[in-house]
């Protein structure tokens, strides 16, 4: 027998758990136990505690997840999977966005024509554009809902204060993404929505003009603006969001999931990967109460198989993963269905000399526009949003109350709920109840909201 054959035989045998190896039966099983398969997947498929741990350890993608998670994390109520859905939407936006980049030129003479061309001259062009647009709208909505969920759960408290700060940055980047993308079709809707939005910047005391020039690159929106927005949209913001998101998700894991763990104490601190895997599963701590870190999967003879301490954790693979696959596919199916049913709008080509009535900002800024119509621009356009963002960023350091239960956080919850209700009411009025001349209208008579 040649040397290489000996190697094959050895690798297809699990020396650590020989009895757990199923006898290969059928073509698929034989393929899975063959050398080629094993050269791609570094371990055999074992449905044992150790095998499940290995699934996470030895796969670069699954490695993001902890090996085990508290079983309560599996419940939909824990997070409503909103952060995860936002991540999936970001992935959809990247894929569809890259496709669109092949057919788009960031030039005022070509951009609008490229958008028209998507309808007729590009395979699945219109559908991909629709899906991209719907995913973008949904992402803004889902990220805001995620923030609201994190607030009401009190999940921004120690030790997650900084992850909240990262989260607010992610929200701002998401808004930046949507806003810069809005201009790219170069039609009347995008041109005037961005004009209304960027006008706000000129109200900033002292630096207003400089900031506005920096963003717009001139007196009014034109070629320089389109190129700047495009560069921000396809290069700067994706890199910024991607990097921050990695840290954000890493912190979720390292800070321990904000989920009540009964005997381990409420919102247990510390990482869930501080476990030791024994042949019978994973232990959260040693008997003397010390935390231990899992550094690898070891031969079961080298650890003592002991009585399990209270352990409410389950293996990520397959329990968590299966849920993520279902929610991920559901999210993709939703944006696909929206893309098939509702086409992204494309009005006439951008015309700086013809202001449409009403000229509305994108829906997530329309609450601000409504506020501006009622108060002094400096107050409504600058002070209120700046104060809102600053309070949001520093919230975990302002709210020093360590309680997470709603009954012990009445003041914070009341203030947050009032502000949230005000934002919703202003947005709904601005989006649906305002018509030409910013006059009050009833949406069932005429709808001036375009998404
Ligand atoms: C691009 C936007 C964002 C993405 C993709 C994202 C992603 C995630 C994911 C995947 C989780 C794990 C739990 C879950 O699925 O919900 C999470 C948790 C968390 N997020 Fe976000 N997030 C974003 C924005 C935000 C914002 C705006 C905030 C708040 C200001 C925030 C604060 C937090 C905190 C504190 C946790 C930990 C909560 C826990 O452990 O239960 N995130 N995020």
Short mmCIF file of C-alpha atoms and ligand atoms in Angstrom, two decimals:
data_model
loop_
_atom_site.label_atom_id
_atom_site.label_comp_id
_atom_site.label_asym_id
_atom_site.label_seq_id
_atom_site.Cartn_x
_atom_site.Cartn_y
_atom_site.Cartn_z
CA UNK A 1 0.00 0.00 0.00
CA UNK A 2 1.37 3.39 -0.98
CA UNK A 3 2.11 6.09 1.55
CA UNK A 4 -0.65 8.38 0.25
CA UNK A 5 -3.30 5.67 0.65
CA UNK A 6 -2.31 5.30 4.27
CA UNK A 7 -2.84 9.04 4.77
CA UNK A 8 -6.31 8.87 3.21
CA UNK A 9 -7.35 6.03 5.44
CA UNK A 10 -6.11 7.84 8.50
CA UNK A 11 -7.81 11.17 7.69
CA UNK A 12 -11.17 9.59 7.00
CA UNK A 13 -11.14 8.04 10.43
CA UNK A 14 -12.01 10.13 13.44
CA UNK A 15 -9.36 9.12 15.90
CA UNK A 16 -11.00 11.02 18.73
CA UNK A 17 -14.47 9.57 18.40
CA UNK A 18 -14.15 6.46 16.28
CA UNK A 19 -17.46 4.99 17.39
CA UNK A 20 -19.34 8.15 16.38
CA UNK A 21 -18.36 7.77 12.74
CA UNK A 22 -21.29 6.60 10.69
CA UNK A 23 -20.48 3.85 8.22
CA UNK A 24 -20.52 5.56 4.80
CA UNK A 25 -23.61 4.45 2.94
CA UNK A 26 -24.71 5.78 -0.42
CA UNK A 27 -23.01 8.14 -2.80
CA UNK A 28 -23.38 11.35 -0.76
CA UNK A 29 -22.02 9.73 2.38
CA UNK A 30 -19.08 8.29 0.48
CA UNK A 31 -18.42 11.70 -1.07
CA UNK A 32 -18.50 13.29 2.38
CA UNK A 33 -15.92 10.85 3.61
CA UNK A 34 -13.68 11.12 0.60
CA UNK A 35 -10.38 12.96 0.51
CA UNK A 36 -11.64 15.84 -1.66
CA UNK A 37 -14.46 16.65 0.75
CA UNK A 38 -12.13 16.44 3.71
CA UNK A 39 -9.68 18.76 1.99
CA UNK A 40 -12.42 21.44 1.88
CA UNK A 41 -14.11 20.81 5.23
CA UNK A 42 -11.49 20.28 7.85
CA UNK A 43 -13.39 17.80 9.97
CA UNK A 44 -15.81 14.96 9.46
CA UNK A 45 -19.51 15.52 9.99
CA UNK A 46 -20.21 14.26 13.51
CA UNK A 47 -23.54 14.69 15.25
CA UNK A 48 -21.99 14.66 18.70
CA UNK A 49 -21.33 17.56 21.10
CA UNK A 50 -17.74 17.63 19.94
CA UNK A 51 -18.75 17.46 16.28
CA UNK A 52 -21.16 20.37 16.71
CA UNK A 53 -18.46 22.43 18.40
CA UNK A 54 -16.09 21.61 15.55
CA UNK A 55 -18.65 22.83 13.00
CA UNK A 56 -18.25 26.31 14.47
CA UNK A 57 -14.53 26.16 15.13
CA UNK A 58 -13.26 24.92 11.87
CA UNK A 59 -15.41 26.93 9.48
CA UNK A 60 -14.29 30.47 8.75
CA UNK A 61 -17.87 31.76 8.40
CA UNK A 62 -19.36 29.98 11.39
CA UNK A 63 -16.39 31.11 13.40
CA UNK A 64 -18.20 34.45 13.85
CA UNK A 65 -20.63 32.68 16.13
CA UNK A 66 -19.83 31.46 19.62
CA UNK A 67 -19.84 27.68 19.88
CA UNK A 68 -22.74 27.80 22.32
CA UNK A 69 -25.37 30.40 23.05
CA UNK A 70 -27.82 30.76 25.96
CA UNK A 71 -30.95 28.92 24.88
CA UNK A 72 -33.02 32.07 25.40
CA UNK A 73 -31.14 33.67 22.51
CA UNK A 74 -33.01 31.24 20.26
CA UNK A 75 -36.33 32.82 21.18
CA UNK A 76 -37.61 35.34 18.68
CA UNK A 77 -38.51 37.65 21.55
CA UNK A 78 -34.84 38.07 22.52
CA UNK A 79 -33.97 40.39 19.64
CA UNK A 80 -36.74 39.87 17.09
CA UNK A 81 -33.62 39.11 15.01
CA UNK A 82 -33.63 42.77 13.98
CA UNK A 83 -29.85 43.23 14.08
CA UNK A 84 -29.46 40.05 12.09
CA UNK A 85 -32.11 41.13 9.54
CA UNK A 86 -30.26 44.45 9.15
CA UNK A 87 -27.05 42.50 8.45
CA UNK A 88 -28.83 40.38 5.82
CA UNK A 89 -30.25 43.51 4.18
CA UNK A 90 -26.76 45.00 4.10
CA UNK A 91 -25.52 41.86 2.33
CA UNK A 92 -28.39 42.08 -0.20
CA UNK A 93 -27.53 45.75 -0.78
CA UNK A 94 -23.89 44.89 -1.42
CA UNK A 95 -24.71 42.18 -3.95
CA UNK A 96 -27.38 44.16 -5.82
CA UNK A 97 -25.32 47.36 -5.57
CA UNK A 98 -22.30 45.73 -7.19
CA UNK A 99 -24.52 44.52 -10.05
CA UNK A 100 -25.86 48.04 -10.57
CA UNK A 101 -22.33 49.46 -10.59
CA UNK A 102 -21.63 47.60 -13.82
CA UNK A 103 -24.26 49.69 -15.60
CA UNK A 104 -24.07 53.08 -13.93
CA UNK A 105 -21.91 56.12 -14.72
CA UNK A 106 -21.75 58.87 -12.07
CA UNK A 107 -22.11 61.68 -14.58
CA UNK A 108 -24.94 64.19 -14.91
CA UNK A 109 -25.10 63.53 -18.63
CA UNK A 110 -25.17 59.71 -18.39
CA UNK A 111 -26.69 58.74 -15.02
CA UNK A 112 -30.35 59.25 -15.92
CA UNK A 113 -29.96 57.41 -19.23
CA UNK A 114 -28.30 54.52 -17.40
CA UNK A 115 -31.32 54.29 -15.10
CA UNK A 116 -33.66 54.16 -18.10
CA UNK A 117 -31.42 51.57 -19.69
CA UNK A 118 -31.81 49.34 -16.64
CA UNK A 119 -35.50 48.99 -17.51
CA UNK A 120 -35.02 47.71 -21.00
CA UNK A 121 -31.42 46.99 -21.86
CA UNK A 122 -30.02 45.16 -18.84
CA UNK A 123 -30.90 41.62 -17.78
CA UNK A 124 -32.92 41.82 -14.54
CA UNK A 125 -31.78 45.46 -14.33
CA UNK A 126 -35.08 46.90 -13.14
CA UNK A 127 -35.70 44.05 -10.69
CA UNK A 128 -32.24 44.40 -9.17
CA UNK A 129 -32.74 48.16 -8.86
CA UNK A 130 -36.13 47.62 -7.19
CA UNK A 131 -34.69 45.09 -4.74
CA UNK A 132 -31.78 47.44 -3.98
CA UNK A 133 -34.14 50.32 -3.26
CA UNK A 134 -36.56 48.32 -1.13
CA UNK A 135 -33.72 46.79 0.86
CA UNK A 136 -32.36 50.29 1.52
CA UNK A 137 -35.71 51.58 2.80
CA UNK A 138 -36.23 48.46 4.89
CA UNK A 139 -32.72 48.67 6.32
CA UNK A 140 -33.35 52.19 7.67
CA UNK A 141 -36.61 50.99 9.22
CA UNK A 142 -35.15 47.79 10.66
CA UNK A 143 -32.09 49.53 12.14
CA UNK A 144 -34.36 52.07 13.87
CA UNK A 145 -36.56 49.24 15.20
CA UNK A 146 -33.41 47.47 16.38
CA UNK A 147 -32.35 50.59 18.29
CA UNK A 148 -35.82 50.84 19.83
CA UNK A 149 -35.72 47.17 20.87
CA UNK A 150 -32.26 47.55 22.40
CA UNK A 151 -33.45 50.59 24.33
CA UNK A 152 -36.59 49.01 25.76
CA UNK A 153 -34.66 45.86 26.71
CA UNK A 154 -32.11 48.04 28.53
CA UNK A 155 -29.47 46.17 26.53
CA UNK A 156 -27.27 49.29 26.28
CA UNK A 157 -26.32 49.14 29.96
CA UNK A 158 -23.03 47.90 31.37
CA UNK A 159 -21.07 46.24 29.78
CA UNK A 160 -22.66 47.14 26.41
CA UNK A 161 -22.40 50.93 26.57
CA UNK A 162 -19.81 51.14 23.84
CA UNK A 163 -21.66 48.75 21.60
CA UNK A 164 -24.62 51.13 21.76
CA UNK A 165 -22.28 53.94 20.64
CA UNK A 166 -21.11 51.76 17.74
CA UNK A 167 -24.77 51.09 16.99
CA UNK A 168 -25.63 54.79 16.77
CA UNK A 169 -22.68 55.23 14.37
CA UNK A 170 -24.10 52.37 12.29
CA UNK A 171 -27.48 54.10 12.21
CA UNK A 172 -25.89 57.36 11.02
CA UNK A 173 -23.93 55.51 8.35
CA UNK A 174 -27.11 53.72 7.24
CA UNK A 175 -28.84 57.09 6.85
CA UNK A 176 -25.78 58.41 4.98
CA UNK A 177 -25.97 55.39 2.68
CA UNK A 178 -29.61 55.96 1.89
CA UNK A 179 -29.20 59.69 1.42
CA UNK A 180 -26.18 59.49 -0.91
CA UNK A 181 -27.86 56.72 -2.91
CA UNK A 182 -30.99 58.84 -3.29
CA UNK A 183 -29.21 61.28 -5.61
CA UNK A 184 -27.77 58.71 -8.00
CA UNK A 185 -30.78 58.22 -10.37
CA UNK A 186 -30.48 61.93 -11.17
CA UNK A 187 -34.21 62.43 -11.65
CA UNK A 188 -36.45 65.18 -10.29
CA UNK A 189 -37.32 63.17 -7.18
CA UNK A 190 -33.71 62.52 -6.24
CA UNK A 191 -32.44 65.96 -7.20
CA UNK A 192 -34.98 67.86 -5.11
CA UNK A 193 -35.04 65.49 -2.16
CA UNK A 194 -31.28 65.91 -1.84
CA UNK A 195 -31.55 69.67 -2.39
CA UNK A 196 -34.02 69.93 0.50
CA UNK A 197 -31.82 67.66 2.65
CA UNK A 198 -28.53 69.44 1.96
CA UNK A 199 -30.11 72.89 2.45
CA UNK A 200 -30.30 72.02 6.14
CA UNK A 201 -26.53 71.96 6.41
CA UNK A 202 -26.24 75.62 5.47
CA UNK A 203 -28.02 76.48 8.75
CA UNK A 204 -25.11 75.11 10.81
CA UNK A 205 -23.67 78.09 12.71
CA UNK A 206 -20.22 79.31 11.59
CA UNK A 207 -19.27 76.23 9.52
CA UNK A 208 -22.50 75.95 7.50
CA UNK A 209 -21.14 77.31 4.23
CA UNK A 210 -17.90 75.30 4.40
CA UNK A 211 -19.73 72.07 5.24
CA UNK A 212 -22.23 72.59 2.48
CA UNK A 213 -19.44 73.34 -0.04
CA UNK A 214 -17.58 70.24 1.09
CA UNK A 215 -20.56 67.97 0.53
CA UNK A 216 -22.05 69.60 -2.56
CA UNK A 217 -18.83 70.81 -4.11
CA UNK A 218 -20.30 74.08 -5.40
CA UNK A 219 -23.18 76.52 -5.20
CA UNK A 220 -25.78 73.98 -6.17
CA UNK A 221 -26.08 70.27 -6.69
CA UNK A 222 -24.26 69.26 -9.86
CA UNK A 223 -21.54 67.03 -11.27
CA UNK A 224 -19.23 67.47 -8.26
CA UNK A 225 -22.06 66.48 -5.89
CA UNK A 226 -22.95 63.42 -7.92
CA UNK A 227 -19.34 62.21 -7.92
CA UNK A 228 -18.93 62.88 -4.19
CA UNK A 229 -22.16 61.12 -3.31
CA UNK A 230 -21.23 58.21 -5.55
CA UNK A 231 -17.77 57.81 -3.99
CA UNK A 232 -19.27 57.98 -0.50
CA UNK A 233 -21.98 55.53 -1.48
CA UNK A 234 -19.88 52.84 -3.13
CA UNK A 235 -16.55 53.12 -1.32
CA UNK A 236 -16.36 55.14 1.90
CA UNK A 237 -19.63 54.14 3.55
CA UNK A 238 -19.53 50.39 2.71
CA UNK A 239 -16.02 50.11 4.17
CA UNK A 240 -17.01 52.15 7.25
CA UNK A 241 -20.19 50.14 7.81
CA UNK A 242 -18.45 46.82 7.16
CA UNK A 243 -15.68 47.54 9.67
CA UNK A 244 -17.96 48.92 12.36
CA UNK A 245 -20.37 46.05 11.89
CA UNK A 246 -17.60 43.52 12.46
CA UNK A 247 -16.68 45.18 15.73
CA UNK A 248 -20.37 45.55 16.68
CA UNK A 249 -21.14 41.87 16.19
CA UNK A 250 -17.89 40.81 17.84
CA UNK A 251 -18.85 42.92 20.85
CA UNK A 252 -22.33 41.37 21.01
CA UNK A 253 -20.61 38.05 21.46
CA UNK A 254 -17.83 39.20 23.78
CA UNK A 255 -20.15 41.25 26.00
CA UNK A 256 -22.43 38.23 26.32
CA UNK A 257 -25.89 38.36 24.80
CA UNK A 258 -28.17 40.67 26.73
CA UNK A 259 -30.55 37.97 27.77
CA UNK A 260 -31.70 37.14 31.23
CA UNK A 261 -30.07 33.94 32.39
CA UNK A 262 -31.89 33.11 35.58
CA UNK A 263 -29.40 31.60 37.95
CA UNK A 264 -26.36 33.10 36.27
CA UNK A 265 -27.67 36.58 37.09
CA UNK A 266 -29.59 39.02 34.99
CA UNK A 267 -27.91 40.02 31.72
CA UNK A 268 -24.93 37.89 32.63
CA UNK A 269 -21.70 39.60 31.78
CA UNK A 270 -18.88 37.90 30.03
CA UNK A 271 -18.54 35.93 26.91
CA UNK A 272 -20.53 32.79 26.32
CA UNK A 273 -17.48 31.13 24.90
CA UNK A 274 -16.00 30.88 28.36
CA UNK A 275 -16.94 27.27 28.49
CA UNK A 276 -15.18 24.02 28.70
CA UNK A 277 -16.31 21.27 26.43
CA UNK A 278 -16.40 17.86 27.97
CA UNK A 279 -17.59 14.73 26.29
CA UNK A 280 -21.06 15.45 27.63
CA UNK A 281 -21.32 19.01 26.36
CA UNK A 282 -20.13 22.38 27.64
CA UNK A 283 -19.84 23.68 31.17
CA UNK A 284 -20.23 27.37 31.98
CA UNK A 285 -17.74 27.27 34.84
CA UNK A 286 -15.60 24.94 36.87
CA UNK A 287 -16.87 23.64 40.17
CA UNK A 288 -15.08 26.23 42.26
CA UNK A 289 -16.91 28.92 40.30
CA UNK A 290 -13.92 30.02 38.24
CA UNK A 291 -14.53 30.90 34.61
CA UNK A 292 -12.51 29.03 32.06
CA UNK A 293 -11.86 29.77 28.41
CA UNK A 294 -12.29 27.25 25.67
CA UNK A 295 -9.14 27.31 23.60
CA UNK A 296 -9.75 24.32 21.44
CA UNK A 297 -11.46 21.03 21.09
CA UNK A 298 -9.49 18.40 22.90
CA UNK A 299 -9.35 14.66 22.97
CA UNK A 300 -12.02 13.59 25.39
CA UNK A 301 -9.58 11.51 27.40
CA UNK A 302 -7.81 14.73 28.38
CA UNK A 303 -10.76 16.26 30.20
CA UNK A 304 -12.78 14.82 33.01
CA UNK A 305 -16.30 13.91 32.14
CA UNK A 306 -18.02 15.39 35.15
CA UNK A 307 -21.57 16.07 36.25
CA UNK A 308 -22.95 19.04 34.33
CA UNK A 309 -23.37 22.29 36.29
CA UNK A 310 -26.42 24.41 35.50
CA UNK A 311 -26.06 24.98 31.80
CA UNK A 312 -28.74 26.75 29.79
CA UNK A 313 -26.66 26.91 26.63
CA UNK A 314 -27.17 25.13 23.33
CA UNK A 315 -24.89 24.54 20.40
CA UNK A 316 -24.97 27.29 17.79
CA UNK A 317 -24.73 24.66 15.12
CA UNK A 318 -27.42 23.70 14.28
CA UNK A 319 -29.90 25.43 16.63
CA UNK A 320 -29.03 29.09 16.03
CA UNK A 321 -27.87 28.58 12.49
CA UNK A 322 -31.08 26.99 11.32
CA UNK A 323 -33.04 29.98 12.66
CA UNK A 324 -30.70 32.41 10.96
CA UNK A 325 -31.01 30.59 7.65
CA UNK A 326 -34.83 30.72 7.88
CA UNK A 327 -34.92 34.43 8.83
CA UNK A 328 -32.28 35.22 6.19
CA UNK A 329 -34.24 33.48 3.44
CA UNK A 330 -37.45 35.16 4.67
CA UNK A 331 -35.76 38.57 4.44
CA UNK A 332 -34.48 37.90 0.91
CA UNK A 333 -37.92 36.59 -0.13
CA UNK A 334 -39.57 39.76 1.26
CA UNK A 335 -37.35 42.20 -0.65
CA UNK A 336 -37.63 40.08 -3.77
CA UNK A 337 -41.43 40.11 -3.51
CA UNK A 338 -41.43 43.88 -2.96
CA UNK A 339 -39.10 44.28 -5.94
CA UNK A 340 -41.41 42.24 -8.17
CA UNK A 341 -44.56 44.03 -7.01
CA UNK A 342 -43.43 47.65 -6.74
CA UNK A 343 -41.09 49.34 -9.17
CA UNK A 344 -38.61 51.95 -7.96
CA UNK A 345 -39.74 55.39 -9.15
CA UNK A 346 -38.01 57.31 -11.92
CA UNK A 347 -39.40 60.74 -12.69
CA UNK A 348 -38.20 63.14 -15.38
CA UNK A 349 -34.51 64.01 -15.60
CA UNK A 350 -33.21 66.37 -12.88
CA UNK A 351 -34.04 69.97 -13.71
CA UNK A 352 -32.64 72.66 -11.39
CA UNK A 353 -35.02 75.23 -12.91
CA UNK A 354 -38.23 73.37 -12.19
CA UNK A 355 -39.10 72.76 -8.55
CA UNK A 356 -41.67 69.99 -8.13
CA UNK A 357 -44.53 70.57 -5.72
CA UNK A 358 -44.19 69.45 -3.01
CA UNK A 359 -40.39 68.93 -2.86
CA UNK A 360 -40.02 66.42 -0.07
CA UNK A 361 -36.89 65.11 1.62
CA UNK A 362 -36.49 61.29 1.76
CA UNK A 363 -39.10 59.83 4.16
CA UNK A 364 -36.68 59.40 7.07
CA UNK A 365 -35.84 63.14 6.99
CA UNK A 366 -39.37 64.32 6.28
CA UNK A 367 -40.10 64.62 10.04
CA UNK A 368 -37.28 67.14 10.18
CA UNK A 369 -38.74 68.98 7.21
CA UNK A 370 -42.08 69.11 9.01
CA UNK A 371 -40.38 70.50 12.12
CA UNK A 372 -38.65 73.11 9.96
CA UNK A 373 -41.98 74.26 8.59
CA UNK A 374 -43.09 75.11 12.13
CA UNK A 375 -39.99 76.46 13.89
CA UNK A 376 -36.96 78.61 13.29
CA UNK A 377 -34.51 76.77 10.96
CA UNK A 378 -31.68 77.08 13.45
CA UNK A 379 -33.77 75.42 16.17
CA UNK A 380 -35.54 72.82 14.03
CA UNK A 381 -32.82 72.14 11.52
CA UNK A 382 -29.74 72.20 13.70
CA UNK A 383 -30.26 72.32 17.47
CA UNK A 384 -32.97 69.67 17.74
CA UNK A 385 -31.28 67.03 15.51
CA UNK A 386 -27.82 67.69 16.98
CA UNK A 387 -29.16 67.40 20.53
CA UNK A 388 -31.03 64.23 19.59
CA UNK A 389 -27.93 62.58 18.10
CA UNK A 390 -25.70 63.63 21.03
CA UNK A 391 -28.16 62.32 23.63
CA UNK A 392 -28.51 59.09 21.65
CA UNK A 393 -24.74 58.60 21.41
CA UNK A 394 -24.10 59.27 25.09
CA UNK A 395 -27.31 57.69 26.41
CA UNK A 396 -25.60 54.77 28.19
CA UNK A 397 -23.32 57.21 30.01
CA UNK A 398 -26.14 59.64 30.85
CA UNK A 399 -28.56 56.99 32.08
CA UNK A 400 -26.59 55.54 35.01
CA UNK A 401 -29.49 53.52 36.39
CA UNK A 402 -28.31 49.90 36.21
CA UNK A 403 -31.83 48.40 36.25
CA UNK A 404 -33.02 46.74 33.06
CA UNK A 405 -36.61 45.96 34.09
CA UNK A 406 -39.16 48.45 32.76
CA UNK A 407 -40.72 49.02 36.19
CA UNK A 408 -37.43 50.39 37.52
CA UNK A 409 -36.70 52.62 34.52
CA UNK A 410 -39.89 54.66 34.32
CA UNK A 411 -38.23 58.05 33.70
CA UNK A 412 -35.96 56.88 30.86
CA UNK A 413 -38.74 54.89 29.23
CA UNK A 414 -41.22 57.78 29.46
CA UNK A 415 -38.81 60.32 27.93
CA UNK A 416 -37.72 57.93 25.17
CA UNK A 417 -41.33 57.01 24.34
CA UNK A 418 -42.39 60.67 24.09
CA UNK A 419 -39.48 61.51 21.75
CA UNK A 420 -40.15 58.39 19.68
CA UNK A 421 -43.86 59.24 19.40
CA UNK A 422 -42.98 62.81 18.34
CA UNK A 423 -40.60 61.53 15.64
CA UNK A 424 -43.25 59.12 14.32
CA UNK A 425 -46.03 61.75 14.32
CA UNK A 426 -43.86 64.36 12.56
CA UNK A 427 -42.72 61.79 9.97
CA UNK A 428 -46.28 60.63 9.25
CA UNK A 429 -47.56 64.20 8.93
CA UNK A 430 -44.66 65.24 6.69
CA UNK A 431 -44.84 62.12 4.53
CA UNK A 432 -48.59 61.72 4.12
CA UNK A 433 -50.42 64.89 5.15
CA UNK A 434 -48.45 67.53 3.26
CA UNK A 435 -49.05 68.55 -0.33
CA UNK A 436 -48.12 71.44 -2.66
CA UNK A 437 -46.93 74.53 -0.80
CA UNK A 438 -46.56 72.28 2.28
CA UNK A 439 -50.32 72.68 2.72
CA UNK A 440 -52.22 70.21 4.85
CA UNK A 441 -53.87 67.50 2.71
CA UNK A 442 -55.60 64.20 3.35
CA UNK A 443 -53.62 61.24 2.00
CA UNK A 444 -56.74 59.37 0.89
CA UNK A 445 -57.46 62.20 -1.58
CA UNK A 446 -53.92 62.49 -2.92
CA UNK A 447 -50.69 60.73 -2.10
CA UNK A 448 -47.52 62.78 -2.42
CA UNK A 449 -45.25 60.18 -0.82
CA UNK A 450 -42.81 58.54 -3.19
CA UNK A 451 -40.33 55.99 -1.92
C1 LIG B 1 -26.30 48.66 10.42
C2 LIG B 1 -26.95 48.63 11.55
C3 LIG B 1 -26.86 47.54 12.60
C4 LIG B 1 -26.63 46.20 12.43
C5 LIG B 1 -26.42 45.45 11.12
C6 LIG B 1 -26.63 45.59 13.76
C7 LIG B 1 -26.43 44.25 14.03
C8 LIG B 1 -26.60 43.66 15.27
C9 LIG B 1 -26.69 42.24 15.53
C10 LIG B 1 -26.58 41.14 14.46
C11 LIG B 1 -26.87 42.07 16.86
C12 LIG B 1 -27.11 40.72 17.57
C13 LIG B 1 -28.55 40.63 18.07
C14 LIG B 1 -29.62 40.84 17.04
O1 LIG B 1 -29.65 40.11 16.03
O2 LIG B 1 -30.44 41.75 17.21
C15 LIG B 1 -26.86 43.38 17.47
C16 LIG B 1 -26.95 43.63 18.82
C17 LIG B 1 -26.85 44.89 19.40
N1 LIG B 1 -26.98 46.10 18.74
FE1 LIG B 1 -26.91 46.32 16.74
N2 LIG B 1 -26.86 46.58 14.69
C18 LIG B 1 -27.02 47.78 14.02
C19 LIG B 1 -27.33 49.01 14.58
C20 LIG B 1 -27.49 49.22 15.95
C21 LIG B 1 -27.98 50.44 16.54
C22 LIG B 1 -28.52 51.64 15.74
C23 LIG B 1 -27.92 50.28 17.90
C24 LIG B 1 -28.31 51.24 18.97
C25 LIG B 1 -27.98 52.48 18.97
C26 LIG B 1 -27.38 48.96 18.16
C27 LIG B 1 -27.08 48.45 19.41
C28 LIG B 1 -26.90 47.11 19.67
C29 LIG B 1 -26.64 46.55 20.98
C30 LIG B 1 -26.44 47.33 22.28
C31 LIG B 1 -26.62 45.17 20.81
C32 LIG B 1 -26.40 44.11 21.88
C33 LIG B 1 -27.75 43.73 22.42
C34 LIG B 1 -27.80 42.34 22.90
O3 LIG B 1 -26.77 41.75 23.20
O4 LIG B 1 -28.94 41.88 23.00
N3 LIG B 1 -27.16 48.33 16.96
N4 LIG B 1 -26.72 44.33 16.47
#
